[in-house]
PDB file of C-alpha atoms and ligand atoms in Angstrom:
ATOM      1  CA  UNK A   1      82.890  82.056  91.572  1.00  0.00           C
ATOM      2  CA  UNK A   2      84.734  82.760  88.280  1.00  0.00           C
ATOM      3  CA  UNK A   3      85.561  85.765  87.206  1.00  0.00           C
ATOM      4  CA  UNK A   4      87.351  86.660  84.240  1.00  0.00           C
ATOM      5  CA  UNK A   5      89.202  90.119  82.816  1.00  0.00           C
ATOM      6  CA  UNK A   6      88.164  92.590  80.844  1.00  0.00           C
ATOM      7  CA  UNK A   7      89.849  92.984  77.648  1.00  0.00           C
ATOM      8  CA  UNK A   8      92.330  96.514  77.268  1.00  0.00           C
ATOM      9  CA  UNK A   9      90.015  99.245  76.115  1.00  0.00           C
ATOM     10  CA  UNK A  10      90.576 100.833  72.343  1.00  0.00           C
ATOM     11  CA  UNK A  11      91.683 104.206  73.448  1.00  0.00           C
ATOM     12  CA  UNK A  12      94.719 104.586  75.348  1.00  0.00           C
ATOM     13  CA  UNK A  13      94.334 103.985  79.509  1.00  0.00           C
ATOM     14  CA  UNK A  14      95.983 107.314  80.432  1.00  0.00           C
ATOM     15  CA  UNK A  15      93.854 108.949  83.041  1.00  0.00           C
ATOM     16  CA  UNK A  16      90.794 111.095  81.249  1.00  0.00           C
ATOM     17  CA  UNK A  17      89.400 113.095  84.570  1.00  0.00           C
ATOM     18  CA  UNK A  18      88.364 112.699  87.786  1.00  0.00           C
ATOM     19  CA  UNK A  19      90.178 116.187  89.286  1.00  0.00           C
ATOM     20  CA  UNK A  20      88.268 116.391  92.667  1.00  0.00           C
ATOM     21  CA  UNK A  21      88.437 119.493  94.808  1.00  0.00           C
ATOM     22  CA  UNK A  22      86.787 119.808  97.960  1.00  0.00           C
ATOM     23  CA  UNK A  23      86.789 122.895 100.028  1.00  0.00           C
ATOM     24  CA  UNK A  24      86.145 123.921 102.911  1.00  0.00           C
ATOM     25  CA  UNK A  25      82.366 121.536 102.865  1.00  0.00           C
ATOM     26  CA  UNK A  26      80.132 121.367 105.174  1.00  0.00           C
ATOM     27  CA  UNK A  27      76.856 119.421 105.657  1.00  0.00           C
ATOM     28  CA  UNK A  28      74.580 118.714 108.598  1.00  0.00           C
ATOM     29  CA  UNK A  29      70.950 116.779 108.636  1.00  0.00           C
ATOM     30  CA  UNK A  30      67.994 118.346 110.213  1.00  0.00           C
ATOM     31  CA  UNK A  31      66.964 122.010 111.121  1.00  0.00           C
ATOM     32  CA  UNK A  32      67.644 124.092 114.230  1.00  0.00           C
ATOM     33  CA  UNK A  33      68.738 122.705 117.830  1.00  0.00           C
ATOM     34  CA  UNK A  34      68.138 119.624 116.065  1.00  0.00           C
ATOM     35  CA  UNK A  35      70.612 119.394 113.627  1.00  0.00           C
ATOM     36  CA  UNK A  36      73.297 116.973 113.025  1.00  0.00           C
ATOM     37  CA  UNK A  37      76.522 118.169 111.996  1.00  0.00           C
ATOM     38  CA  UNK A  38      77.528 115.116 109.437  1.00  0.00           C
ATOM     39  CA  UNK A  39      80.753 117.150 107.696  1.00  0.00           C
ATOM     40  CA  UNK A  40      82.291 119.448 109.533  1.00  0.00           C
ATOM     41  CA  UNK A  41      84.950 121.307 107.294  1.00  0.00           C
ATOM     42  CA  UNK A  42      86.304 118.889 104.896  1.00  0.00           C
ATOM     43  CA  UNK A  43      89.591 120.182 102.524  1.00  0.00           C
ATOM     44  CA  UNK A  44      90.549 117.566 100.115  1.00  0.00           C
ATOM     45  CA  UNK A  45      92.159 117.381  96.716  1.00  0.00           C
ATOM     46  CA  UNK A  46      91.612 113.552  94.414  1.00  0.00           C
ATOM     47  CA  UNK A  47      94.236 113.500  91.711  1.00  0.00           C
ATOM     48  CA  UNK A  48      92.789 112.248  88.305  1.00  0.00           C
ATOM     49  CA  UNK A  49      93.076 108.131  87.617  1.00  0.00           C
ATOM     50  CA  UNK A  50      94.008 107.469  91.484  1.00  0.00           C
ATOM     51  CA  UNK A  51      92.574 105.445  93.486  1.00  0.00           C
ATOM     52  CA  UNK A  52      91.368 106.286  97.264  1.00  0.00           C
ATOM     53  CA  UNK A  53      89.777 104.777  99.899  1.00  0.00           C
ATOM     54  CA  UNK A  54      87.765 106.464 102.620  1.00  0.00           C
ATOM     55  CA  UNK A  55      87.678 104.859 105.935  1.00  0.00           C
ATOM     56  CA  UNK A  56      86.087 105.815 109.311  1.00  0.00           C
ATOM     57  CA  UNK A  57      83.825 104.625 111.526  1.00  0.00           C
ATOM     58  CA  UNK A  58      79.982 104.024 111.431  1.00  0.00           C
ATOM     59  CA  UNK A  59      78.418 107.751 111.015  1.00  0.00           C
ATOM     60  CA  UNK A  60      81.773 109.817 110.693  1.00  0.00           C
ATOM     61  CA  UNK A  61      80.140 111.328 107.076  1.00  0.00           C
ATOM     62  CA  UNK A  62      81.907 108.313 104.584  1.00  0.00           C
ATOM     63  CA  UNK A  63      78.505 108.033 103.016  1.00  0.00           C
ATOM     64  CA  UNK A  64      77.688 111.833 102.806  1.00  0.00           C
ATOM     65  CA  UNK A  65      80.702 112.728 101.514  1.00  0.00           C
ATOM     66  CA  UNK A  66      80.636 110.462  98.126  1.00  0.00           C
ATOM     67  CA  UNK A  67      76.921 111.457  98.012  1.00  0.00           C
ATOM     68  CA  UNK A  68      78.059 114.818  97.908  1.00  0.00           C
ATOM     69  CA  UNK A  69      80.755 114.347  95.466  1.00  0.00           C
ATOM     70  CA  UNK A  70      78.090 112.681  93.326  1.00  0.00           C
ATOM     71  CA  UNK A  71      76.230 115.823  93.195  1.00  0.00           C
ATOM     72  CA  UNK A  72      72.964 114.183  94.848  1.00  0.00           C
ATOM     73  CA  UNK A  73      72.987 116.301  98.126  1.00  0.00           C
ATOM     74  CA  UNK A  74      74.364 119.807  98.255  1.00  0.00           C
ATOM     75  CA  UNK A  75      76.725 121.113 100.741  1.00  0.00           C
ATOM     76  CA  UNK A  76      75.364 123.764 103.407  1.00  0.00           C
ATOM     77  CA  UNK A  77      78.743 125.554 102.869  1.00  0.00           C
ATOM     78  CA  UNK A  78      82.275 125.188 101.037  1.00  0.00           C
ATOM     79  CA  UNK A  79      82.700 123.956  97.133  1.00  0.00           C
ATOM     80  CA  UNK A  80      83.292 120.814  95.089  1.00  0.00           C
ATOM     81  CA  UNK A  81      84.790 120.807  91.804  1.00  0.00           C
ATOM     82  CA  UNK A  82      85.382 117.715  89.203  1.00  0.00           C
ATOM     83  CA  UNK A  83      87.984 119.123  86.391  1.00  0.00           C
ATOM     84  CA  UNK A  84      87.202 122.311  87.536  1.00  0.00           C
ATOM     85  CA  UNK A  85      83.519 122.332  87.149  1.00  0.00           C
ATOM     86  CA  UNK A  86      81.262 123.409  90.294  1.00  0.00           C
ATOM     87  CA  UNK A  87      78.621 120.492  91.382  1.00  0.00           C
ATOM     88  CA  UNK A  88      75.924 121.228  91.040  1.00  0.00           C
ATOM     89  CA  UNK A  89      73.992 117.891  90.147  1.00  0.00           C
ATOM     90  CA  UNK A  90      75.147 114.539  89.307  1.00  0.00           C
ATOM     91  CA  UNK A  91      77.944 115.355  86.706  1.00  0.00           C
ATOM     92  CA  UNK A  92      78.095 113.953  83.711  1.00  0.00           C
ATOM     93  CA  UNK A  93      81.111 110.677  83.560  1.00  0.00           C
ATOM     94  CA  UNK A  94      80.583 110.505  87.534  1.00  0.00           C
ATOM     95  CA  UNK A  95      78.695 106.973  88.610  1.00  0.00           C
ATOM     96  CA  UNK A  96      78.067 106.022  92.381  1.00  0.00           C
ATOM     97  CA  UNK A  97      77.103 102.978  93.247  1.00  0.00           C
ATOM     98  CA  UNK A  98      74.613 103.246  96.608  1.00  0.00           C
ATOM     99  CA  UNK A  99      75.616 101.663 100.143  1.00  0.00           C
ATOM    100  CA  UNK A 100      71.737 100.338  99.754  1.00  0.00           C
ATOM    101  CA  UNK A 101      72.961  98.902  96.059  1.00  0.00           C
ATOM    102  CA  UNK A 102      69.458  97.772  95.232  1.00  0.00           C
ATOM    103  CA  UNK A 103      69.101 101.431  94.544  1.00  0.00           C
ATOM    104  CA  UNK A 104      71.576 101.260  92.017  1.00  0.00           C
ATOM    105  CA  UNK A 105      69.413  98.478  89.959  1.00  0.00           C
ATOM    106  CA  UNK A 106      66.385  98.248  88.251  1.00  0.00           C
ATOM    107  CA  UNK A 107      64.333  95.885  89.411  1.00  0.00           C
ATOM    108  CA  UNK A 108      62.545  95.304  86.375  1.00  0.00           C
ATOM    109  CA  UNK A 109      65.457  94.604  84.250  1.00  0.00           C
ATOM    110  CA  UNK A 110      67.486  91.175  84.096  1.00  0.00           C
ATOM    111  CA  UNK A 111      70.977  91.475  85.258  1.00  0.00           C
ATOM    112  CA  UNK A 112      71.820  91.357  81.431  1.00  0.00           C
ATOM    113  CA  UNK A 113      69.442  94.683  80.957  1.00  0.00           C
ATOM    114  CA  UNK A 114      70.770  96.038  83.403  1.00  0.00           C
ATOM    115  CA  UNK A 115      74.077  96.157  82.413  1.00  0.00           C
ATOM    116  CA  UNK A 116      72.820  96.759  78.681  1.00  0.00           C
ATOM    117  CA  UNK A 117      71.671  99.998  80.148  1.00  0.00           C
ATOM    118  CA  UNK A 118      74.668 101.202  81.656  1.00  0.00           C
ATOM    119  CA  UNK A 119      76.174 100.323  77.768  1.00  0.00           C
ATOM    120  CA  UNK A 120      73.854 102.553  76.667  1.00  0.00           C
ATOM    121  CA  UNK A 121      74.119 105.716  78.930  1.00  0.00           C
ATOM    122  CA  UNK A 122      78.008 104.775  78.737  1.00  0.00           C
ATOM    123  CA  UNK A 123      79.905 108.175  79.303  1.00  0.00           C
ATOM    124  CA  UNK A 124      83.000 107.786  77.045  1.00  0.00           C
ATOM    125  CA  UNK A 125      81.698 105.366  74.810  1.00  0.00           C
ATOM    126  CA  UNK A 126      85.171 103.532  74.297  1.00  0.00           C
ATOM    127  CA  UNK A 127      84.319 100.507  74.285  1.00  0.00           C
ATOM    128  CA  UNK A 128      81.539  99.187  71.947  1.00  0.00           C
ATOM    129  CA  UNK A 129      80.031  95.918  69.921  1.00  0.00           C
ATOM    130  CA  UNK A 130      78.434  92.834  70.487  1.00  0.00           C
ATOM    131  CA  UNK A 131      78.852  90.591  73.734  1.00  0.00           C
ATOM    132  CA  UNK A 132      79.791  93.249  75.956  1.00  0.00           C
ATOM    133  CA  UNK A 133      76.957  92.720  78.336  1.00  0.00           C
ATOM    134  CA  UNK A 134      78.619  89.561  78.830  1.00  0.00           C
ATOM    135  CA  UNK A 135      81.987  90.058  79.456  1.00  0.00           C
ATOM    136  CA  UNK A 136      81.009  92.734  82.270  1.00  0.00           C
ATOM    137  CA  UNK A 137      78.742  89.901  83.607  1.00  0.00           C
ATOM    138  CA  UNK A 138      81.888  87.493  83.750  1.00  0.00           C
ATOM    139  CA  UNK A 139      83.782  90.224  84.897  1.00  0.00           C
ATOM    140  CA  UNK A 140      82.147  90.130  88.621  1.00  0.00           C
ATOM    141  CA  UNK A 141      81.435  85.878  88.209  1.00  0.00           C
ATOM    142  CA  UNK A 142      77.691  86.568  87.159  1.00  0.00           C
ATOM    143  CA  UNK A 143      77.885  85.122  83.447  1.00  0.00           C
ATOM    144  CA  UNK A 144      75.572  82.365  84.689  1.00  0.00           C
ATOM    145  CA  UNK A 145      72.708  84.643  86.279  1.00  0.00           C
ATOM    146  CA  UNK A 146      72.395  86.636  82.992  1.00  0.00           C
ATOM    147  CA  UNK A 147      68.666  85.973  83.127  1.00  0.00           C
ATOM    148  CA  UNK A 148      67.970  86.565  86.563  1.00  0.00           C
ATOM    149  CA  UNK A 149      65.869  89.428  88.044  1.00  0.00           C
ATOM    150  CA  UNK A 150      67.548  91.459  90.867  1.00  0.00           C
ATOM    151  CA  UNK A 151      65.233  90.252  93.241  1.00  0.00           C
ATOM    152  CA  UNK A 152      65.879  86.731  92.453  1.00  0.00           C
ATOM    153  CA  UNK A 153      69.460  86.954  93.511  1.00  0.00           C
ATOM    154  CA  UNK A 154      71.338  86.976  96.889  1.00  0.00           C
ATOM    155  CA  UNK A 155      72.785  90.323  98.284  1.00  0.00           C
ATOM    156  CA  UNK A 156      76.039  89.957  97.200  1.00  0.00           C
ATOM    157  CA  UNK A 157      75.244  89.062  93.430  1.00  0.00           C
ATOM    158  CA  UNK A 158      73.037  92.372  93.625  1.00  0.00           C
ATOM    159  CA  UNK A 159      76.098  94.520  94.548  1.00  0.00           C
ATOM    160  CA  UNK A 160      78.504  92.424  91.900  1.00  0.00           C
ATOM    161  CA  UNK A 161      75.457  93.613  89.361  1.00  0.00           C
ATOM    162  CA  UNK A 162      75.672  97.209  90.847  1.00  0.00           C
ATOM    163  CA  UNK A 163      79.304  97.078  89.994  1.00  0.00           C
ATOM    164  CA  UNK A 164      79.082  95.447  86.321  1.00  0.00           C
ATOM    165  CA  UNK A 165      76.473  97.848  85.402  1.00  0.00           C
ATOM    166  CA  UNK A 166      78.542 101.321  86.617  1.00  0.00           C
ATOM    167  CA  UNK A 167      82.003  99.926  85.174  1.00  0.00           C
ATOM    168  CA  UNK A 168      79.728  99.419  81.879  1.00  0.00           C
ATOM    169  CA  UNK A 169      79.092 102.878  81.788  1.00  0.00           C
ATOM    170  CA  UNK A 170      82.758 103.742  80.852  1.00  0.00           C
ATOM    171  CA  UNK A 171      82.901 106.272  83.572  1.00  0.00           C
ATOM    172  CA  UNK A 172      85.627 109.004  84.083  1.00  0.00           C
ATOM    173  CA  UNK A 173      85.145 108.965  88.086  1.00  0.00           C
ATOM    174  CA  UNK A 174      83.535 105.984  89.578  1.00  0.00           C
ATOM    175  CA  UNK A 175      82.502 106.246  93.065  1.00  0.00           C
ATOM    176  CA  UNK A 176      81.625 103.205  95.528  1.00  0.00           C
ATOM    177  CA  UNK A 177      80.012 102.974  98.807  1.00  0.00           C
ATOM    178  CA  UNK A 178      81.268  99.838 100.625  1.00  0.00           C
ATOM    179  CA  UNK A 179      80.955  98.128  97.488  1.00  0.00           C
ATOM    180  CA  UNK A 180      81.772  94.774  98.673  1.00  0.00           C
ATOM    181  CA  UNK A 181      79.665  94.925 102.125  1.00  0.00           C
ATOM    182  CA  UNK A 182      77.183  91.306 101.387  1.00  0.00           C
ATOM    183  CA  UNK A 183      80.575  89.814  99.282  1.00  0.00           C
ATOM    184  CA  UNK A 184      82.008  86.273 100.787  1.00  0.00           C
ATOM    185  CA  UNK A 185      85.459  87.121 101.486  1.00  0.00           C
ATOM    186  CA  UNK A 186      86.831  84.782  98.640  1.00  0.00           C
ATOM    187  CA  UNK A 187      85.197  86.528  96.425  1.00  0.00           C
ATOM    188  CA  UNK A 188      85.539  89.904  98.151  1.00  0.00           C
ATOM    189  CA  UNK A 189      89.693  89.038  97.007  1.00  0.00           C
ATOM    190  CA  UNK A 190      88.483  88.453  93.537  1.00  0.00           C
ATOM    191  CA  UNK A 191      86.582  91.513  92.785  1.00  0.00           C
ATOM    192  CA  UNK A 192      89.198  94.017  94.549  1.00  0.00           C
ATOM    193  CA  UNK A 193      91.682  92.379  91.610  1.00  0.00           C
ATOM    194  CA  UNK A 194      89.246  92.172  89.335  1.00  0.00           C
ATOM    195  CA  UNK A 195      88.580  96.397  89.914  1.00  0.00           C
ATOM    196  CA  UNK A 196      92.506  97.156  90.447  1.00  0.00           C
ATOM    197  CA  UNK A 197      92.482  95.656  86.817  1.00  0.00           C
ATOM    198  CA  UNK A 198      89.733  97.660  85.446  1.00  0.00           C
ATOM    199  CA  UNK A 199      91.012 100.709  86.937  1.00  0.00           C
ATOM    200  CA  UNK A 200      93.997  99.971  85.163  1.00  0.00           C
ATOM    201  CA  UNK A 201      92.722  99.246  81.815  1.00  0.00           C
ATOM    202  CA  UNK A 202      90.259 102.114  81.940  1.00  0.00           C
ATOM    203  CA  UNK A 203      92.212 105.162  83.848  1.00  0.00           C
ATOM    204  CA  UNK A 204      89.327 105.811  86.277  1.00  0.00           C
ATOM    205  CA  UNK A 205      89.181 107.808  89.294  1.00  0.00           C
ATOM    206  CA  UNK A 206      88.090 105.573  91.992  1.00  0.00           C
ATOM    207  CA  UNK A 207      87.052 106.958  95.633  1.00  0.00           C
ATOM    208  CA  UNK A 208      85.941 103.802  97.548  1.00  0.00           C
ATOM    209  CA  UNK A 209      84.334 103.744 100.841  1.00  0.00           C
ATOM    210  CA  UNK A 210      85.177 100.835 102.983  1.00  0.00           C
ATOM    211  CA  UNK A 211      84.734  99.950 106.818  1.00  0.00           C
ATOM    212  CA  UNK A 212      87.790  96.952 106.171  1.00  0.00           C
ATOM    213  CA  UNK A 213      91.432  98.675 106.803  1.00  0.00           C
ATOM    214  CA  UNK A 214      92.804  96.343 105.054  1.00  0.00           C
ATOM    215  CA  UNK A 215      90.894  96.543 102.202  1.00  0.00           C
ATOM    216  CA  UNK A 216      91.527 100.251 102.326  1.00  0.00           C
ATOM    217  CA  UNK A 217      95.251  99.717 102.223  1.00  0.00           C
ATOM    218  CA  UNK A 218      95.569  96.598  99.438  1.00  0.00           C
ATOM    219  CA  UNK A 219      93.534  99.019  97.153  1.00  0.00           C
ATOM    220  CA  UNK A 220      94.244 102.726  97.301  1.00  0.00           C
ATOM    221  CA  UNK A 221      97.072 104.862  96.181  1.00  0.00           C
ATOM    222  CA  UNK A 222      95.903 107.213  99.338  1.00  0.00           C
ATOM    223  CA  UNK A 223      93.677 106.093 102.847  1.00  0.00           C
ATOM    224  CA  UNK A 224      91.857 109.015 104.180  1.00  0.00           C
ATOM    225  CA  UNK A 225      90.599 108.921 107.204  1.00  0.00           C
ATOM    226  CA  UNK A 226      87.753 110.459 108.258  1.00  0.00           C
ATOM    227  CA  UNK A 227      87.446 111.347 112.299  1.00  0.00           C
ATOM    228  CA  UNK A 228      84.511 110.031 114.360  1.00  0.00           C
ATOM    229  CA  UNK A 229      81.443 112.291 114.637  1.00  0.00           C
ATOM    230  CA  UNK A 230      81.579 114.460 111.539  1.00  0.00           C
ATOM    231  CA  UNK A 231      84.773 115.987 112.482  1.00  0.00           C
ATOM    232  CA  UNK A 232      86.429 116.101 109.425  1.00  0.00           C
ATOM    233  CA  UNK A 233      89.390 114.508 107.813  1.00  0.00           C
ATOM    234  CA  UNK A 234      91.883 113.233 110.778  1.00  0.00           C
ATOM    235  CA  UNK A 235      94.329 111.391 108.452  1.00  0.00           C
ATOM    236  CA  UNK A 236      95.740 111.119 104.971  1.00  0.00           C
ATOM    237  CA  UNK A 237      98.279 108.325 104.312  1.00  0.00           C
ATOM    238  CA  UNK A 238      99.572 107.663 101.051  1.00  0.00           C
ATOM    239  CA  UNK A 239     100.216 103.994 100.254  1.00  0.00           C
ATOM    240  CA  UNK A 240     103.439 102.974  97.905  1.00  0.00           C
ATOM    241  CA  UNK A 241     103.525  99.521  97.672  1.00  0.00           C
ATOM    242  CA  UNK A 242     104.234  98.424  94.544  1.00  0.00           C
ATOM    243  CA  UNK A 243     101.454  97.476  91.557  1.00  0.00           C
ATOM    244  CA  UNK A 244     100.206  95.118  90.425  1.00  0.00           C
ATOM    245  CA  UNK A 245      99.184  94.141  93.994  1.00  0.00           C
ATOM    246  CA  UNK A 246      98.918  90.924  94.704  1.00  0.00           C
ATOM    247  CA  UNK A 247      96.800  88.948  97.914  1.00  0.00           C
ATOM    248  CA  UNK A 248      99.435  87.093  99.158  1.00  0.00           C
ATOM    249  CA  UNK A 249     102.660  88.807  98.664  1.00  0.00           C
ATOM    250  CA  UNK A 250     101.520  92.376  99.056  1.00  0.00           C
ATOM    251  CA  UNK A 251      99.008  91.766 102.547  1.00  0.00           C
ATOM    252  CA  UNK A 252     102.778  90.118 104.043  1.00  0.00           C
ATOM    253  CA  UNK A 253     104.557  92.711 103.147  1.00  0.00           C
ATOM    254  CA  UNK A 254     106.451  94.654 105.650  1.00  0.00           C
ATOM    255  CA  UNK A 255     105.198  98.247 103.983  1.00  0.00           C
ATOM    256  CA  UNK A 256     101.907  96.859 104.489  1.00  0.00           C
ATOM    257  CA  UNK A 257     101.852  95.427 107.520  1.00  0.00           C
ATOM    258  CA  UNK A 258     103.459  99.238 108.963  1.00  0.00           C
ATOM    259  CA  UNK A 259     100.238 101.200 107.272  1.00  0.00           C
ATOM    260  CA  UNK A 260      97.804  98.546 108.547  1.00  0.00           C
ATOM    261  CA  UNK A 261      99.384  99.034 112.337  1.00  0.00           C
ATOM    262  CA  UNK A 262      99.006 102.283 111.686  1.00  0.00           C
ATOM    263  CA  UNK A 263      95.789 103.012 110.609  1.00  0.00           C
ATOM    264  CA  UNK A 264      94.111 100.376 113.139  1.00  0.00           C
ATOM    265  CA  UNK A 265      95.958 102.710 115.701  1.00  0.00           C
ATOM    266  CA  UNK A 266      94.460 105.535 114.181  1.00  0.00           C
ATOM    267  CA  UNK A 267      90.715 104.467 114.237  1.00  0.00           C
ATOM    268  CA  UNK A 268      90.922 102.076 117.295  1.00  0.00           C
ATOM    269  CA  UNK A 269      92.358 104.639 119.337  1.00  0.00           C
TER     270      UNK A 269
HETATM  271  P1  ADP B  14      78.795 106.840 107.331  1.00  0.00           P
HETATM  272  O1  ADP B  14      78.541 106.530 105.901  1.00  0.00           O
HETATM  273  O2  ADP B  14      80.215 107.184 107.631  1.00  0.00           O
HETATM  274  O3  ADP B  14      78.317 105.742 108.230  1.00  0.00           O
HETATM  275  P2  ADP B  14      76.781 108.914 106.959  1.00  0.00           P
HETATM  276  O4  ADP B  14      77.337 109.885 106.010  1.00  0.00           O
HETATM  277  O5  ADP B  14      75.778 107.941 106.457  1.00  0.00           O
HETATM  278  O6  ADP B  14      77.979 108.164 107.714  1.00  0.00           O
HETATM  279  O7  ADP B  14      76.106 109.705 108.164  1.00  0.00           O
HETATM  280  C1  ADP B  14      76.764 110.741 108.891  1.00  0.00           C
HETATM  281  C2  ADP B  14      75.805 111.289 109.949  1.00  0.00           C
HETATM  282  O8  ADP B  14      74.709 111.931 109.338  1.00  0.00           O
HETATM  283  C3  ADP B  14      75.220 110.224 110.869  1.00  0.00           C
HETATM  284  O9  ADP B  14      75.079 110.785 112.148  1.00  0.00           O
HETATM  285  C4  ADP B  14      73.887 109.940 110.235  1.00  0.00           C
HETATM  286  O10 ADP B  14      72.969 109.478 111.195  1.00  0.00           O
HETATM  287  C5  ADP B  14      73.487 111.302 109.696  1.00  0.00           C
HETATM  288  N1  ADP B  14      72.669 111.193 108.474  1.00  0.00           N
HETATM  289  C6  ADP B  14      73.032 110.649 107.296  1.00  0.00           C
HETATM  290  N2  ADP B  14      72.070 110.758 106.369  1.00  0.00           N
HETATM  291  C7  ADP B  14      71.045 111.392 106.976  1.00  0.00           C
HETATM  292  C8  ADP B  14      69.756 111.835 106.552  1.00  0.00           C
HETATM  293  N3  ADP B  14      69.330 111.631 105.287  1.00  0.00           N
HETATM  294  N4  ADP B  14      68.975 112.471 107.459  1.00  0.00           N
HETATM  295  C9  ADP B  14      69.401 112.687 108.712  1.00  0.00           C
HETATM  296  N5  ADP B  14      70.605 112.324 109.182  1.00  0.00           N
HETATM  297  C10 ADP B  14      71.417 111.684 108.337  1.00  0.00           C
HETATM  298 MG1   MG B  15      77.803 104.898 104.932  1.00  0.00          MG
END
């Protein structure tokens, strides 16, 4: 797969927004002795133009939570804010790209139209002009399946189209549910570059949900961790190693290698 960069926006790449504050939420499924408690209280606070990664075993609330966030559920108690404005609906500069990413597609649209619609419901509108379906397309190694239909590709070129067509959008926080789940791992390396770039370039808030530690780790500027069952947030590591990351060097260094023992600890034990 080839994938190529995306060219340095117009405006300047200092962070635009993105300020999350969760308080105190809560959300469980269901109704009476039935219920399942997905969140119980969850406290956190996601600095504008970071990037964090959310890891935690199968049913801890990963999925809820960035649904939440996203303004597509409601909590049953507590309070989310994005730059100080309550959710209360999918906010406006906020794009979230489904674990079940053929949700994020139209499936009458080629993979061109489909990013040619995120252009056109593009948030900041930063970046415009000719060709720029393209370059998003090249951006995830898809430049040669312009034409095809969603359902005519494989699961993993559906999610790199599910990622083209929310980066196209120009968002201000961009929020992905195991975005690289059907990805070969070669090109799984490429695309967490090829984001770490854009994220650069752009100044987006990321919040990435991942079931790979070490995915977590070579990504984020923060790991949170939440605890099995719905219990909440059980850790919160910040991760320093230095940027730009790189596959080789930074997944054999020692700083790395510490967090990763850590955090395998954390959820294995
Ligand atoms: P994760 O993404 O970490 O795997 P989810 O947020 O999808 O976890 O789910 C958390 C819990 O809530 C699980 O027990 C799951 O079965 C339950 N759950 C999630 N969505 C629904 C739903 N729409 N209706 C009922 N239960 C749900
Ligand atoms: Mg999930």
């Amino acid at each position: 797969m080839h994938i190529a960069p995306i060219a340095a926006a117009s405006a300047s790449a200092t962070a635009r927004g993105g300020h999350v504050e969760i308080e105190a939420v809560t959300k469980s499924y269901g109704t009476g002795g039935k219920a399942v408690a997905a969140l119980r209280p969850v406290s956190l606070a996601i600095e504008p133009g970071s990037f964090v990664t959310i890891v935690g075993r199968s049913g801890c609330g990963k999925s809820t939570l960035l649904r939440l966030i996203a303004g597509l559920a409601r909590p049953d108690g507590g309070l989310i804010r994005i730059d100080g404005a309550p959710v209360e609906g999918p906010p406006d500069g906020v794009r979230y790209v489904f674990q079940d990413y053929g949700q994020s597609l139209l499936p009458w649209k080629s993979a061109r139209a489909n990013v040619a619609f995120g252009l056109r419901h593009a948030h900041g509108g930063r970046r415009a002009g000719a060709g720029l379906e393209a370059e998003y397309l090249r951006a995830v190694g898809l430049e040669a399946a312009a034409d095809r239909y969603p359902w005519q590709m494989s699961g993993g070129m559906q999610q790199r189209l599910a990622i083209a067509r929310a980066l196209a959008s120009d968002p201000e926080l961009l929020l992905l549910d195991e975005p690289f789940s059907a990805v070969d791992a070669l090109s799984r390396a490429q695309l967490q570059d090829m984001l770490l770039g854009i994220w650069r370039e752009l100044g987006v808030t990321i919040v990435l949900v991942t079931h790979d530690i070490e995915e977590a780790i070579y990504l984020a500027d923060r790991v949170i961790v939440l605890a099995p069952g719905g219990a909440g947030v059980q850790a919160d590591v910040r991760i320093g190693l230095p940027r730009p990351r790189r596959q080789v060097e930074t997944r054999e260094s020692a700083e790395y290698l510490a967090h990763r023992r850590e955090l395998l600890r954390l959820v294995l034990e």
